[in-house]
mmCIF file of C-alpha atoms in Angstrom:
data_model
loop_
_atom_site.group_PDB
_atom_site.id
_atom_site.type_symbol
_atom_site.label_atom_id
_atom_site.label_comp_id
_atom_site.label_asym_id
_atom_site.label_seq_id
_atom_site.Cartn_x
_atom_site.Cartn_y
_atom_site.Cartn_z
ATOM 1 C CA MET A 1 90.243 84.324 58.368
ATOM 2 C CA ALA A 2 91.255 84.092 62.258
ATOM 3 C CA GLU A 3 89.990 86.493 65.153
ATOM 4 C CA THR A 4 93.240 87.522 67.420
ATOM 5 C CA PRO A 5 91.800 86.511 70.602
ATOM 6 C CA LEU A 6 91.936 89.284 73.345
ATOM 7 C CA PRO A 7 94.088 89.307 76.392
ATOM 8 C CA GLN A 8 92.555 88.114 79.174
ATOM 9 C CA ALA A 9 91.532 90.329 82.142
ATOM 10 C CA PRO A 10 93.537 89.861 85.739
ATOM 11 C CA ARG A 11 91.276 88.186 87.859
ATOM 12 C CA TYR A 12 92.905 89.368 90.771
ATOM 13 C CA LEU A 13 93.473 92.615 92.278
ATOM 14 C CA SER A 14 95.916 94.285 89.978
ATOM 15 C CA LEU A 15 98.209 96.748 91.693
ATOM 16 C CA PRO A 16 100.674 99.140 89.751
ATOM 17 C CA PHE A 17 103.505 98.068 88.092
ATOM 18 C CA ALA A 18 106.768 100.640 87.394
ATOM 19 C CA ASN A 19 107.860 100.170 83.447
ATOM 20 C CA THR A 20 112.225 100.538 85.017
ATOM 21 C CA PRO A 21 114.272 101.164 82.035
ATOM 22 C CA VAL A 22 117.196 98.125 80.554
ATOM 23 C CA LEU A 23 120.179 99.559 79.757
ATOM 24 C CA HIS A 24 122.720 97.995 77.739
ATOM 25 C CA ASP A 25 126.208 99.516 78.234
ATOM 26 C CA GLY A 26 124.613 102.412 80.226
ATOM 27 C CA GLN A 27 123.047 103.227 77.190
ATOM 28 C CA HIS A 28 119.347 102.451 77.035
ATOM 29 C CA VAL A 29 117.123 100.647 74.934
ATOM 30 C CA GLY A 30 113.951 99.626 76.726
ATOM 31 C CA PHE A 31 111.333 98.609 79.820
ATOM 32 C CA THR A 32 111.037 96.296 81.653
ATOM 33 C CA VAL A 33 106.639 95.645 81.559
ATOM 34 C CA GLY A 34 105.642 93.587 83.764
ATOM 35 C CA VAL A 35 101.641 93.339 85.836
ATOM 36 C CA THR A 36 101.140 92.769 89.354
ATOM 37 C CA LEU A 37 98.567 90.408 91.292
ATOM 38 C CA SER A 38 97.196 90.766 94.895
ATOM 39 C CA HIS A 39 94.937 88.294 96.982
ATOM 40 C CA ASP A 40 94.319 87.233 100.217
ATOM 41 C CA GLY A 41 97.912 88.568 101.247
ATOM 42 C CA GLN A 42 99.320 87.229 98.741
ATOM 43 C CA THR A 43 101.322 88.664 95.123
ATOM 44 C CA VAL A 44 103.038 87.170 92.607
ATOM 45 C CA THR A 45 104.395 89.163 89.624
ATOM 46 C CA GLU A 46 105.508 88.378 86.039
ATOM 47 C CA SER A 47 108.317 90.907 84.142
ATOM 48 C CA VAL A 48 109.386 90.649 80.755
ATOM 49 C CA ASP A 49 112.686 92.621 79.566
ATOM 50 C CA VAL A 50 111.330 94.337 76.204
ATOM 51 C CA ILE A 51 114.220 95.669 74.094
ATOM 52 C CA CYS A 52 113.208 98.187 71.290
ATOM 53 C CA GLY A 53 116.377 100.321 70.954
ATOM 54 C CA ALA A 54 117.612 103.119 71.980
ATOM 55 C CA GLU A 55 115.994 105.491 69.530
ATOM 56 C CA GLN A 56 112.255 103.959 70.184
ATOM 57 C CA ALA A 57 113.059 103.684 74.188
ATOM 58 C CA ALA A 58 114.082 107.408 74.054
ATOM 59 C CA ALA A 59 111.443 108.770 71.523
ATOM 60 C CA LEU A 60 108.872 107.061 74.602
ATOM 61 C CA ILE A 61 110.226 107.750 77.828
ATOM 62 C CA THR A 62 109.417 111.707 76.446
ATOM 63 C CA GLY A 63 106.595 111.240 75.116
ATOM 64 C CA SER A 64 103.603 111.307 75.503
ATOM 65 C CA ILE A 65 101.986 109.467 78.394
ATOM 66 C CA ALA A 66 99.114 107.759 75.689
ATOM 67 C CA ASP A 67 102.576 105.913 73.817
ATOM 68 C CA PHE A 68 103.947 104.570 76.301
ATOM 69 C CA THR A 69 101.099 103.275 77.842
ATOM 70 C CA GLY A 70 99.092 101.793 74.713
ATOM 71 C CA TRP A 71 103.206 100.167 73.758
ATOM 72 C CA SER A 72 103.197 98.286 77.155
ATOM 73 C CA ARG A 73 100.264 96.986 77.158
ATOM 74 C CA GLN A 74 100.814 96.360 74.082
ATOM 75 C CA ALA A 75 104.416 94.418 75.213
ATOM 76 C CA LEU A 76 101.951 92.395 77.869
ATOM 77 C CA ILE A 77 99.541 90.959 75.061
ATOM 78 C CA ALA A 78 102.794 90.182 73.403
ATOM 79 C CA HIS A 79 103.980 88.444 76.095
ATOM 80 C CA ASP A 80 101.376 87.100 77.940
ATOM 81 C CA LEU A 81 101.857 88.615 81.056
ATOM 82 C CA VAL A 82 98.053 88.786 82.731
ATOM 83 C CA THR A 83 97.488 85.438 81.800
ATOM 84 C CA ARG A 84 100.951 83.571 83.441
ATOM 85 C CA ALA A 85 100.015 86.020 86.365
ATOM 86 C CA ASN A 86 96.277 84.854 86.715
ATOM 87 C CA ALA A 87 97.846 81.249 85.999
ATOM 88 C CA ALA A 88 100.420 82.288 88.744
ATOM 89 C CA MET A 89 98.391 83.393 91.422
ATOM 90 C CA ALA A 90 95.449 80.516 90.541
ATOM 91 C CA ALA A 91 99.051 78.172 91.198
ATOM 92 C CA LYS A 92 99.889 79.927 94.218
ATOM 93 C CA LEU A 93 96.418 80.016 95.806
ATOM 94 C CA ALA A 94 96.103 76.544 95.268
ATOM 95 C CA ALA A 95 98.892 75.085 96.039
ATOM 96 C CA PRO A 96 98.542 73.282 100.282
ATOM 97 C CA ALA A 97 100.197 75.939 103.384
ATOM 98 C CA VAL A 98 103.721 75.336 104.155
ATOM 99 C CA SER A 99 103.602 74.647 107.345
ATOM 100 C CA ASN A 100 106.548 75.643 109.624
ATOM 101 C CA GLY A 101 107.517 71.988 111.190
ATOM 102 C CA THR A 102 105.595 73.658 114.857
#
């Protein structure tokens, strides 16, 4: 039986990310879930809209913070957002500085 790989940990400073509601035709149907990383004055954010449906969205918003945090963490893992953010920051830091023409 194959083991499920563990989610990647942030390699840079993780900043707060507000999981904002996703609305469709005025109805709350999900959340934007993401991660923002910072290093040496640079930041990157990787995010995705996770549609879970009106019933689950309502339950998450009115339920316990632990339930919401668990759901949000699972969404981060399912969409590999930390890995994507780590890679985006590494690429950003490795890119040559852009000259301002002077």
